[in-house]
XYZ file of C-alpha atoms in Angstrom:
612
model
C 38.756 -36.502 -15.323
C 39.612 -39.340 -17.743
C 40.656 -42.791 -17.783
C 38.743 -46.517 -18.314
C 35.984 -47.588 -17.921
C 33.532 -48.120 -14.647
C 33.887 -51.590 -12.901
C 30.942 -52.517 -11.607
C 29.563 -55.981 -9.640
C 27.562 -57.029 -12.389
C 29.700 -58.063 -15.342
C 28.484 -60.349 -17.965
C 31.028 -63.260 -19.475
C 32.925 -62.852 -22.471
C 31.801 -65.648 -25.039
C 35.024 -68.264 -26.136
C 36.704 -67.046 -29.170
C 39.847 -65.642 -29.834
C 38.158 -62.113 -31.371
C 36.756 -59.647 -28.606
C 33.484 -58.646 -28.567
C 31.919 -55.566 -30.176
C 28.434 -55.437 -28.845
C 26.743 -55.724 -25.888
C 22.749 -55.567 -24.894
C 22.407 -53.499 -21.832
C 19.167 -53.526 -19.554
C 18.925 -50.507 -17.366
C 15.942 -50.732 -14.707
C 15.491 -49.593 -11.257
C 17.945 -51.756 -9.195
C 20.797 -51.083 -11.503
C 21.874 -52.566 -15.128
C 22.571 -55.824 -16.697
C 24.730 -56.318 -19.922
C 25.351 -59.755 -22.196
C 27.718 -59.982 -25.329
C 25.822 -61.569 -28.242
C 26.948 -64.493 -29.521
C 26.014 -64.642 -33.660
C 23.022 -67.227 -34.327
C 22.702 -67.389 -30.793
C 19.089 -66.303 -29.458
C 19.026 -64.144 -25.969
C 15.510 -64.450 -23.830
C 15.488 -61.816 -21.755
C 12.607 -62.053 -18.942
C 11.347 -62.077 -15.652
C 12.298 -65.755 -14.583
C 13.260 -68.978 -15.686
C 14.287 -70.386 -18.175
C 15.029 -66.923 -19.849
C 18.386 -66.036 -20.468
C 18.690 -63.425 -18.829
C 16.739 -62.332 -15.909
C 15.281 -59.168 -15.151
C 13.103 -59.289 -11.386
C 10.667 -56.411 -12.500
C 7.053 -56.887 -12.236
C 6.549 -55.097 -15.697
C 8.193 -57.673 -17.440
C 7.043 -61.215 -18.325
C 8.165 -64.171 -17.661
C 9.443 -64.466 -21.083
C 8.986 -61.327 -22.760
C 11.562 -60.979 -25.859
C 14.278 -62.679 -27.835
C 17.661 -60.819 -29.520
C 19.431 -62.631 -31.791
C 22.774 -61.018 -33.244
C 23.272 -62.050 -36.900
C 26.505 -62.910 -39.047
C 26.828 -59.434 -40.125
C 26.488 -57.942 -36.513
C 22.795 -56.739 -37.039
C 20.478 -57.475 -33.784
C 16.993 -58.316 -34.134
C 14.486 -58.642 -31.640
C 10.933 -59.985 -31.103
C 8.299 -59.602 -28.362
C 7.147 -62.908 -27.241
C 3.575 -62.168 -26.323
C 4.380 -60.073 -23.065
C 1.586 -58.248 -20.815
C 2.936 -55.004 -21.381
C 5.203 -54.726 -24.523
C 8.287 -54.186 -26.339
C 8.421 -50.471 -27.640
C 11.368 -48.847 -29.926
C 11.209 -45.451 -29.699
C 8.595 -44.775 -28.236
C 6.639 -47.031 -30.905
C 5.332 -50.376 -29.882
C 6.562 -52.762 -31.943
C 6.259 -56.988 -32.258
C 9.604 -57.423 -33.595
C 12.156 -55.422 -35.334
C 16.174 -54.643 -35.640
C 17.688 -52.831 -32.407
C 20.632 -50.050 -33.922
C 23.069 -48.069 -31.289
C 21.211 -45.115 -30.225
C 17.752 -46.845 -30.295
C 15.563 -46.723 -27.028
C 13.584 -50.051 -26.857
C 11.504 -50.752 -23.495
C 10.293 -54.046 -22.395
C 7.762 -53.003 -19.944
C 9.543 -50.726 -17.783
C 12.853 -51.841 -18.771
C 14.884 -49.903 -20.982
C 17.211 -51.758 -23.351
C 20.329 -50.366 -25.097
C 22.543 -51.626 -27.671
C 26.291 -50.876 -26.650
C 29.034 -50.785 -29.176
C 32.637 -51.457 -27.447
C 35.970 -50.125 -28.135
C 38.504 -52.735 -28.692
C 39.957 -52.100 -25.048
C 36.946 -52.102 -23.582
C 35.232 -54.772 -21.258
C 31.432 -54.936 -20.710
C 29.619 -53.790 -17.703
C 26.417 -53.184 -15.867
C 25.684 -50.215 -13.196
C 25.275 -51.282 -10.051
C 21.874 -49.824 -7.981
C 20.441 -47.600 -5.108
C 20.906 -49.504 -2.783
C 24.639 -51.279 -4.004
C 25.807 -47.368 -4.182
C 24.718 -45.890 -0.963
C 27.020 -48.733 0.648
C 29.862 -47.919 -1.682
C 29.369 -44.343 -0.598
C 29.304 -45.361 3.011
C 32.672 -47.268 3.166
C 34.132 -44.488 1.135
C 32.740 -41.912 3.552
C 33.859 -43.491 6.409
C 37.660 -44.037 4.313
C 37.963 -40.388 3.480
C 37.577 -39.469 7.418
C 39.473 -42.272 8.476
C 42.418 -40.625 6.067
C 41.314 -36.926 5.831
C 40.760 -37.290 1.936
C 38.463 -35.876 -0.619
C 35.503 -37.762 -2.047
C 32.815 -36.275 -4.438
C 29.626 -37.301 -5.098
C 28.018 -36.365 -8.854
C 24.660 -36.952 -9.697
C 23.297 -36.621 -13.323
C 20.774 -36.519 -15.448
C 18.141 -35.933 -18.379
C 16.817 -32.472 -18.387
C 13.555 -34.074 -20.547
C 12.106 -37.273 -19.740
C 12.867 -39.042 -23.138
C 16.758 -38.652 -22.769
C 16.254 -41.834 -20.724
C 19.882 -43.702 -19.171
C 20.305 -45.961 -22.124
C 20.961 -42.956 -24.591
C 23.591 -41.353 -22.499
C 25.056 -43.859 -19.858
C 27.939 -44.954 -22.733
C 29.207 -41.286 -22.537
C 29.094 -41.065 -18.591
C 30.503 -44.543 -18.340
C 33.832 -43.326 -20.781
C 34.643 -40.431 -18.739
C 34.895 -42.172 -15.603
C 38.023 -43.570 -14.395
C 38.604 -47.149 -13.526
C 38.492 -46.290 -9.500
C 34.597 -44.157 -10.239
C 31.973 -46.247 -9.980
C 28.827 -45.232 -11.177
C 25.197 -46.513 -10.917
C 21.296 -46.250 -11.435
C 19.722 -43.337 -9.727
C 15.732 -43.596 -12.304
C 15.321 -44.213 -15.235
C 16.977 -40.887 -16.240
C 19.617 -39.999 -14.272
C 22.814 -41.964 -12.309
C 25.109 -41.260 -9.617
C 28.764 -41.185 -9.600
C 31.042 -41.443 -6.480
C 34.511 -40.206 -7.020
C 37.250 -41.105 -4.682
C 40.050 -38.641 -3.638
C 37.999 -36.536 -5.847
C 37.806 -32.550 -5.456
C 34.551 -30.186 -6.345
C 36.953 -29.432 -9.040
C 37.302 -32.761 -10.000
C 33.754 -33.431 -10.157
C 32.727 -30.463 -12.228
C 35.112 -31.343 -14.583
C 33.650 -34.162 -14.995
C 30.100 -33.356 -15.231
C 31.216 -30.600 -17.953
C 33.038 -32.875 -19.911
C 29.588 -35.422 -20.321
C 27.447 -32.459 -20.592
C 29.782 -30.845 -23.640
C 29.307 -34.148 -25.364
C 25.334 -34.833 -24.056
C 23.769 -31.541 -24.150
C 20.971 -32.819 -23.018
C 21.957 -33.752 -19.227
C 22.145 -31.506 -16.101
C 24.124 -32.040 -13.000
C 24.721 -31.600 -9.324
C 27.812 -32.158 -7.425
C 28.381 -32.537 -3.704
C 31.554 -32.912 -1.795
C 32.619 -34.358 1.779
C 32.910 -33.268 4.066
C 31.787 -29.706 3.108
C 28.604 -30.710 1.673
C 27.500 -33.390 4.336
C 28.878 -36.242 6.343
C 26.500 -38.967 5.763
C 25.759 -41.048 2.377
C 22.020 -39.501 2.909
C 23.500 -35.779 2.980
C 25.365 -35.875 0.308
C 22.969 -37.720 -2.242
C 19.878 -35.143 -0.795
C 22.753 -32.131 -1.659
C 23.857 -33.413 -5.295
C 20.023 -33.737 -6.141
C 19.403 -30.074 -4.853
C 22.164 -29.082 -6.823
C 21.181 -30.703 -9.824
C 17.442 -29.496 -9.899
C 18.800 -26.216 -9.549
C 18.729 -25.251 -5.394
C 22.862 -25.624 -5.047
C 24.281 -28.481 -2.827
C 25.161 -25.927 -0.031
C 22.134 -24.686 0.112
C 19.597 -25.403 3.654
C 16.933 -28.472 2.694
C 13.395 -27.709 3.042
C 12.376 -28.209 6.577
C 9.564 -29.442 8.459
C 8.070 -27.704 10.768
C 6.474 -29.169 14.064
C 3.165 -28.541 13.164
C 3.891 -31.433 10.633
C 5.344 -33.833 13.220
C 3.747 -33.839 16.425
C 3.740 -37.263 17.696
C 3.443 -38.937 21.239
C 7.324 -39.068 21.357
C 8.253 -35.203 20.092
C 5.587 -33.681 21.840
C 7.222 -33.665 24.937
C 10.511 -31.890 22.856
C 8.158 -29.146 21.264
C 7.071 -28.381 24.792
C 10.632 -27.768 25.494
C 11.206 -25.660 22.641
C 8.056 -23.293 23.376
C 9.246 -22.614 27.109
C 12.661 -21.823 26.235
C 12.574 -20.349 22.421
C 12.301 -16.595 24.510
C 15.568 -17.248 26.549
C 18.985 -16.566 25.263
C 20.175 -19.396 27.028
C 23.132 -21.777 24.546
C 20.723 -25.096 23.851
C 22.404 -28.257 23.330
C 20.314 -30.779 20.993
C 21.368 -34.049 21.320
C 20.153 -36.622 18.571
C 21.244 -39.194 15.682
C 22.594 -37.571 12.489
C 19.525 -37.087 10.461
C 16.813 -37.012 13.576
C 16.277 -33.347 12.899
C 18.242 -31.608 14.864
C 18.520 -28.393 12.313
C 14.677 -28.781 12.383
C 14.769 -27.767 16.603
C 17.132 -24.761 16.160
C 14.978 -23.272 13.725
C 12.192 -23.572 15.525
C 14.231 -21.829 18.853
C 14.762 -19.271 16.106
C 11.757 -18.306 15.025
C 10.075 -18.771 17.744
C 12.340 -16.079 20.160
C 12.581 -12.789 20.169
C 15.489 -12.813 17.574
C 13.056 -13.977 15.090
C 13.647 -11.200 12.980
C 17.515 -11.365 13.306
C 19.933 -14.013 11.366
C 19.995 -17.212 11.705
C 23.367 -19.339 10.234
C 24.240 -22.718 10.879
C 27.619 -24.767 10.231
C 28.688 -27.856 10.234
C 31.965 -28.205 12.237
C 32.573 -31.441 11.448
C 32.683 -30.100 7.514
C 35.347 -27.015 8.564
C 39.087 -27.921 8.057
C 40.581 -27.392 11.548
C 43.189 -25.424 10.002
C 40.194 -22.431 9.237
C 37.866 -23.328 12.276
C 38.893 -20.367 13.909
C 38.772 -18.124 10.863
C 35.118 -19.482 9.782
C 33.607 -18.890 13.317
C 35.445 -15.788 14.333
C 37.140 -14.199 11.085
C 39.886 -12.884 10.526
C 41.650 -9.771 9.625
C 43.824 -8.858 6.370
C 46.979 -10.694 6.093
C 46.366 -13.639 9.373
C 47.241 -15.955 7.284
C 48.419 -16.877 3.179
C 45.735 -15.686 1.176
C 43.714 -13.390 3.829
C 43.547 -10.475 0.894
C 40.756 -8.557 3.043
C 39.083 -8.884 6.592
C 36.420 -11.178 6.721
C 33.770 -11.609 9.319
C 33.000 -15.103 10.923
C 29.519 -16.733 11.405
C 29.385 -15.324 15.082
C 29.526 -11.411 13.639
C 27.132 -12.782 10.866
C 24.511 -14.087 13.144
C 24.779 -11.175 15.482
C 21.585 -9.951 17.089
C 20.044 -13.208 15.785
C 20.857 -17.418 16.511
C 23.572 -19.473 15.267
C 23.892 -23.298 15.414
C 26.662 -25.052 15.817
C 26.126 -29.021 14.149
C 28.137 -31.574 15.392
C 30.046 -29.267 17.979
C 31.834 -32.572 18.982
C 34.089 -32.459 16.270
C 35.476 -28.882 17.180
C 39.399 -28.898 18.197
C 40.818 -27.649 21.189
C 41.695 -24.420 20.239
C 38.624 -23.499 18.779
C 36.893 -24.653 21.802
C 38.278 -22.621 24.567
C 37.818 -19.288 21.669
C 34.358 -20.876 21.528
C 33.867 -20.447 25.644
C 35.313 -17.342 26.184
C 32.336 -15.992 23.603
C 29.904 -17.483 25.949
C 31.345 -16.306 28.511
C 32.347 -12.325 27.437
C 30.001 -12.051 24.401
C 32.927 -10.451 23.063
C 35.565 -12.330 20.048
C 38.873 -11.558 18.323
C 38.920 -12.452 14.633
C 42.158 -14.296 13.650
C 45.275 -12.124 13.249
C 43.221 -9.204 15.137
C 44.207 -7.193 18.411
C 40.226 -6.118 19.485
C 37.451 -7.225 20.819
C 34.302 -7.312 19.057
C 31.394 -7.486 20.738
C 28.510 -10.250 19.712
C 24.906 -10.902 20.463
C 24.420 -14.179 19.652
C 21.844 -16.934 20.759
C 24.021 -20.269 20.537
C 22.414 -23.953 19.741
C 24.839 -26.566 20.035
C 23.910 -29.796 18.153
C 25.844 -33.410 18.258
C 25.232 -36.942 18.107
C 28.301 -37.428 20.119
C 27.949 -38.379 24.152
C 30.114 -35.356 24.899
C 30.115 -36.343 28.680
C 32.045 -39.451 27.451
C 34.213 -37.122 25.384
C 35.140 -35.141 28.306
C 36.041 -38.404 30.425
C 38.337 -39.302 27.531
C 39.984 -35.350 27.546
C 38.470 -35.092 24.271
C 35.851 -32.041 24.995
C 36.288 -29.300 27.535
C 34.280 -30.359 30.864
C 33.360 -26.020 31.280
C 32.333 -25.965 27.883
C 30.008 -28.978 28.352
C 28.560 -27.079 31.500
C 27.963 -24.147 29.243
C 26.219 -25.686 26.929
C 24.582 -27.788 28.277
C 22.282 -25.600 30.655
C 19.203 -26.633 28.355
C 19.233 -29.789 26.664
C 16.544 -31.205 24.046
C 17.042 -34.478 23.276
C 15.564 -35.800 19.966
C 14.747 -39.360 19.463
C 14.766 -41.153 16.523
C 12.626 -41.931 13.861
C 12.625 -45.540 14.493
C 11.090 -44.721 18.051
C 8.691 -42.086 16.285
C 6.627 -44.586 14.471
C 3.285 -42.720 14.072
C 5.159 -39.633 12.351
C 6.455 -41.690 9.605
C 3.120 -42.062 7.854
C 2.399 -37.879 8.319
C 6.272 -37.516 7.233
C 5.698 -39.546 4.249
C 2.978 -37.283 2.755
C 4.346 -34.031 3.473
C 7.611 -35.303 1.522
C 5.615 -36.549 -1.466
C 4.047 -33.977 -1.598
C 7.446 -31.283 -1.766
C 8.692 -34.224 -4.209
C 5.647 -34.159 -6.763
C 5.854 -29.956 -6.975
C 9.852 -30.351 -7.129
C 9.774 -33.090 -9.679
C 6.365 -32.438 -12.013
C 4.728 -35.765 -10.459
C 1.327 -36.383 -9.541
C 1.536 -39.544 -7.549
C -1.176 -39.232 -4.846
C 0.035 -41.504 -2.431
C 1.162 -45.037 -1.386
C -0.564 -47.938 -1.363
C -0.619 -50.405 1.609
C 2.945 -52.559 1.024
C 4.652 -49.733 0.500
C 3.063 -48.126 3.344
C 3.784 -50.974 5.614
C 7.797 -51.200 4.295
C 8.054 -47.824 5.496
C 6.831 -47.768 8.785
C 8.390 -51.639 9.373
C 12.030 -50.163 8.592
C 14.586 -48.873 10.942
C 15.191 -45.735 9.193
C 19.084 -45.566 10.614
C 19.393 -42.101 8.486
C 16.432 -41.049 10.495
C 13.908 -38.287 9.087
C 16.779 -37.384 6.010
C 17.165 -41.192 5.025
C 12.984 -40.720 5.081
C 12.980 -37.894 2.855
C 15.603 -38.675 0.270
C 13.578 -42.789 -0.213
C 10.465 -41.165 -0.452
C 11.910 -38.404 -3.434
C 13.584 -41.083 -5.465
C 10.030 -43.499 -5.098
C 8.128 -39.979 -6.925
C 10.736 -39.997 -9.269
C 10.666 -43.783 -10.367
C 6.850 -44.321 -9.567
C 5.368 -45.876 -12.491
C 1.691 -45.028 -11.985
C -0.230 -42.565 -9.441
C 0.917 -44.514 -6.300
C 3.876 -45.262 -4.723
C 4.489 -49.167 -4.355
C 6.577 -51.072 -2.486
C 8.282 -51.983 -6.155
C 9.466 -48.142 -6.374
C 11.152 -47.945 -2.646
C 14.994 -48.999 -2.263
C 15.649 -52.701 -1.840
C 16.510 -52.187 1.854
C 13.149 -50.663 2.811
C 11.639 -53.346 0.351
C 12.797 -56.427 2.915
C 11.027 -54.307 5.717
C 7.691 -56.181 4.706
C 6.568 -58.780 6.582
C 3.454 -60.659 7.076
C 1.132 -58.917 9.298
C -1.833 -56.394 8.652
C -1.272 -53.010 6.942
C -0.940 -49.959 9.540
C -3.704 -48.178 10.444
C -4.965 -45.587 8.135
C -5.392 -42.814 10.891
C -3.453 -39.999 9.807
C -1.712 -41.759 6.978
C -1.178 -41.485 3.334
C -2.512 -44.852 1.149
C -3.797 -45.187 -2.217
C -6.002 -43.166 -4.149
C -5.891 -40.287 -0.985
C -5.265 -36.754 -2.231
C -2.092 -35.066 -1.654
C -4.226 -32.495 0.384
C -7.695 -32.804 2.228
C -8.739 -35.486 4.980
C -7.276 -38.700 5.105
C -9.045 -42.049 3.931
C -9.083 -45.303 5.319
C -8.291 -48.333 2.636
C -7.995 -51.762 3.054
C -5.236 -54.300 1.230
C -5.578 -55.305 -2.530
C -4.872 -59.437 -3.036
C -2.482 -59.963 -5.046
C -1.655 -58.764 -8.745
C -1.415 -61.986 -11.424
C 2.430 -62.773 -12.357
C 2.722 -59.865 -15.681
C 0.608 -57.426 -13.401
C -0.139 -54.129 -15.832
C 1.385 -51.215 -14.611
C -1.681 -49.812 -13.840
C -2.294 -52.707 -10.313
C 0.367 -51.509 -8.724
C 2.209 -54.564 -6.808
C 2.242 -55.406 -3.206
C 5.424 -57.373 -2.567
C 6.762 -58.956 0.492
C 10.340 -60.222 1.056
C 12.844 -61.603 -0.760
C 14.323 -64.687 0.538
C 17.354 -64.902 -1.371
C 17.963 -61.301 -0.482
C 17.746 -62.333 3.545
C 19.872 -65.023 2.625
C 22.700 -62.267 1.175
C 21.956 -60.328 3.862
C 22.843 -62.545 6.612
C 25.526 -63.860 4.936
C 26.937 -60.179 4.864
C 26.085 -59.599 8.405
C 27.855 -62.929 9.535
C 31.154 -61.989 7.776
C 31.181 -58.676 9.241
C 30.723 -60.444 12.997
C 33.367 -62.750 11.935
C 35.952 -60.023 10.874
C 35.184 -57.738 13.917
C 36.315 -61.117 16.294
C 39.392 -61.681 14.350
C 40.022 -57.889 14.862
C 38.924 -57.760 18.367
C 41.140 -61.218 18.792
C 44.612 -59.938 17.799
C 44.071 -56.385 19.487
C 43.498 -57.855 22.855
C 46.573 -60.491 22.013
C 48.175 -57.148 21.659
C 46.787 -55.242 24.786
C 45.468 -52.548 22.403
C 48.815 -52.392 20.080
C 47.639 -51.727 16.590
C 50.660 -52.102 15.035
C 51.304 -55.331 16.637
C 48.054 -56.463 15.647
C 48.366 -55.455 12.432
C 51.430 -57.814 11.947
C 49.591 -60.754 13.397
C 46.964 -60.535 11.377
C 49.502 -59.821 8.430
C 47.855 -56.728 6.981
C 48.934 -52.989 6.984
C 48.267 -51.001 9.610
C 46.479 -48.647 7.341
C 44.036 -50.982 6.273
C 43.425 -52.633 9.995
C 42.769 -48.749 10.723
C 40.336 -48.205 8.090
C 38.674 -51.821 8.963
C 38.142 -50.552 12.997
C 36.697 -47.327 11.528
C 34.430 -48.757 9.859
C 33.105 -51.858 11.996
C 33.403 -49.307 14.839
C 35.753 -50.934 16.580
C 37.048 -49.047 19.788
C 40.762 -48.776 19.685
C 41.767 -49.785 23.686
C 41.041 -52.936 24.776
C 42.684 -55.087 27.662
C 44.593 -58.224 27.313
C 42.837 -61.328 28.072
């Protein structure tokens, strides 16, 4: 992997003069990075608000809390300006002093780096959280659109004082100029790579370790890896703390999550768990629908048998067959030895079957005649082998729609659907989030060396106030990344992703019965609390902040959400012009097909619809 360097959203404007700039300031904190090219003689404020020069929205940073002035001879200086919580280089605090490549200075929270540029290079900030799990989406939903690659690299320090600024110029070199890369914590960043293999990405990631020994890495690929933004950045972290991205996530069992709307599905699971009857769990992607099969598991007579799980969705239909059934030596190019599929695997024991929508024909009519005989022929084989095998079926699909459209096999459907648990989700499961919360801070302070003991009420409130589309994983993977950025010993509504963040509204907090809040132990019984007022403007980091919304965010927001409409009627407009022609509506609106493809994809556009 090599090339130029990342483009970003955030890039800062070259000052007039015919020479190109050789420095630049960068400001790493939790919503991404912010760069500015020195001008000689000419001071830099850097702060909170107005009228500094540039502005940084983090609580731990005053209003005006330092000045950088480059000098003739391309030295920087710097000088706190009397800020709450200080300017430190190195680890040192410090009142003023000179600011070298290589140096870590802080203001506050806020790391500060001093960049030097190539001659070809331009100057660039990292994007955030939030900005990169929407990049990740539209490339997600472009790679399955086209059947492409797309890889998903997350890395970082091994040691807490290799903080971003230190190492980010080395990532940022490597990358080329279609990469985009942003801020993860204060330590680590995430890179999504387009049309990119696993081989791509660990060539990457061992090309900025060789030069940063320092770092570690994860990678995680679509669609093997996961399907959603939320699998693949919970799958790059497990692989980069050591777990491998193809490894199962922790669960949670239902002990953990027994509220008024799952209780109802746990009954279901206890009165069928000793059956061998196939299940069929219906439920959004993320709800926890890997959570119910285990449970069938382990709670059935097969208990002490295997239990495997795939994601069909993730198998290339060329090797469905082969994965689920195996095959013998020589089916097929590269078939150097007989192999046996997940069905002989999970023999005497359960095997689920995610997103069983996605399977092709073929594979589905193999898949019912198991059912049916309990008996399979690998690929390239003349036998039958005989299989015990519990089946779960899980999808987020309406396969009775599927079937209508010819798309699913109506005696397949029947099969599988003799039991059905349907899960629902996490939005409509309100009083688990609190329980959820705590039991995944928890995992996240053992997995990460934290000791935050909970969240206080804002943060508490964002959570339960948001829609949680990713469901229980989108839960899991906001409430890891607020243990790893948490500045003190709670989790504030500061250190959760800027989407959760606008959740907050004015109201009173949620009730403390059986939730997490401030100053509760991670273990023990819970306490109630009531709502701190208001920290002063340069709040120490030891308040931690309660925050509500953000106006001008709303404002972005909307504006976002009103383009999108807009597009989707122009769409909608020409295809019905066009009786359900893409091509033709393509031309009218004067854009390739391809891309009018891509844009129905991903505004979820059905492709029929009737002339007006």
């Amino acid at each position: 992997m090599s090339g130029g360097k990342l483009e970003t959203t955030a890039r800062a404007a070259t000052p007039p003069g015919p020479r190109e700039p050789r420095l630049s300031l960068v400001f790493y904190h939790r919503d991404g990075a912010k760069s500015v090219v020195p001008t000689p003689g000419a001071p830099i404020t850097v702060g909170r608000a107005w009228p500094a020069d540039v502005i940084i929205e983090d609580r731990s940073v005053s209003r005006e809390h330092a000045r950088f002035v480059l000098s003739a001879d391309g030295m920087v200086s710097f000088e706190d300006l009397g800020s709450t919580n200080g300017t430190t280089l190195n680890g040192t605090r410090v009142a003023r002093g000179m600011l070298r490549a290589g140096d870590e200075l802080r203001l506050g929270d806020v790391s500060a780096a001093l960049h030097v540029l190539s001659s070809a290079a331009g100057v660039h900030g990292m994007p955030g959280y939030d900005a990169m799990l929407r990049l990740l989406e539209e490339e997600i939903t472009r790679a399955r659109t086209f059947g492409r690659p797309v890889a998903l690299v997350m890395v970082g320090a091994a040691a807490p004082q290799h903080a971003l600024p230190t190492w980010a110029p080395a990532l940022l070199d490597r990358l080329r100029p279609v990469d985009r890369a942003a801020v993860y914590s204060a330590d680590a960043a995430l890179v999504v790579l387009p049309e990119s293999t696993r081989a791509d990405a660990e060539s990457l990631a061992t090309s900025v370790t060789a030069a940063v020994p320092v770092l570690r890495w994860g990678a995680a690929c679509f669609p093997e890896d996961g399907t959603t933004a939320d699998e693949l950045v919970a799958a790059a972290r497990r692989a980069m703390m050591g777990g491998g991205a193809r490894q199962a996530p922790p669960q949670v069992g239902p002990a953990l999550v027994m509220g008024e709307r799952m209780r109802p599905v746990w009954d279901m699971v206890e009165r069928v768990a000793t059956s061998n009857l196939p299940v069929l769990v219906l439920g959004e992607t993320g709800a926890g629908k890997e959570v119910v099969a285990r449970a069938l598991h382990e709670r059935s007579a097969r208990r002490d048998g295997p239990r495997r799980s795939v994601n069909c969705a993730a198998i290339p239909p060329t090797l469905v067959e082969s994965v689920l059934f195996g095959h013998e030596k020589g089916a097929f190019t590269g078939a150097d030895r007989s192999t046996k599929g997940l069905f002989e695997q999970a023999h005497t024991g359960t095997l689920l079957l995610d997103e069983v929508g996605e399977l092709p024909a073929a594979a589905q009519a193999a898949l019912l005649r198991v059912l049916e005989t309990k008996t399979l022929v690998r690929v390239g084989g003349d036998r039958d082998v005989v299989v015990d095998v519990r089946v779960v079926a899980a999808t987020h699909r309406d396969l009775e729609h599927m079937c209508h459209a010819g798309a699913f096999r109506w005696d397949l459907y029947y099969r599988l659907h003799s039991v059905t648990i349907e899960l629902p989700p996490l939005r409509d499961r309100v009083d688990e989030i609190p329980r959820l919360a705590e039991v995944f801070l928890r995992e996240a302070c053992r997995d990460n060396g934290r000791a935050v003991r909970g969240f206080d009420p804002a943060a508490l409130r964002a959570l339960v106030q948001w829609r949680w589309p990713g469901n229980v994983r989108e839960l899991r993977n906001v409430v890891e990344r607020a243990v790893v950025v948490a500045r003190g010993d709670v989790v504030t509504a500061e250190d959760l992703p800027e989407r959760v963040r606008q959740a907050v509204v004015a109201g009173p907090a949620p009730s403390s019965k059986g939730s997490s809040i401030a100053g509760r132990p991670p273990s023990g019984n819970v306490a109630g609390g009531t709502m701190s007022p208001p920290p002063p403007h340069d709040a120490p980091r030891s308040e931690p902040p309660v925050t509500g919304a953000d106006p001008a965010v709303d404002y972005k927001e909307r504006l976002r959400r009103e383009m999108q409409r807009y597009e989707s009627q122009l769409i909608v407009d020409a295809l019905a012009r066009a009786s359900g022609n893409v091509t033709a509506a393509a031309q009218a609106l004067k854009i390739p097909v391809r891309t009018l493809t891509h844009k129905m994809q991903q505004l979820g556009i059905k492709k029929r619809h009737d002339a007006t």
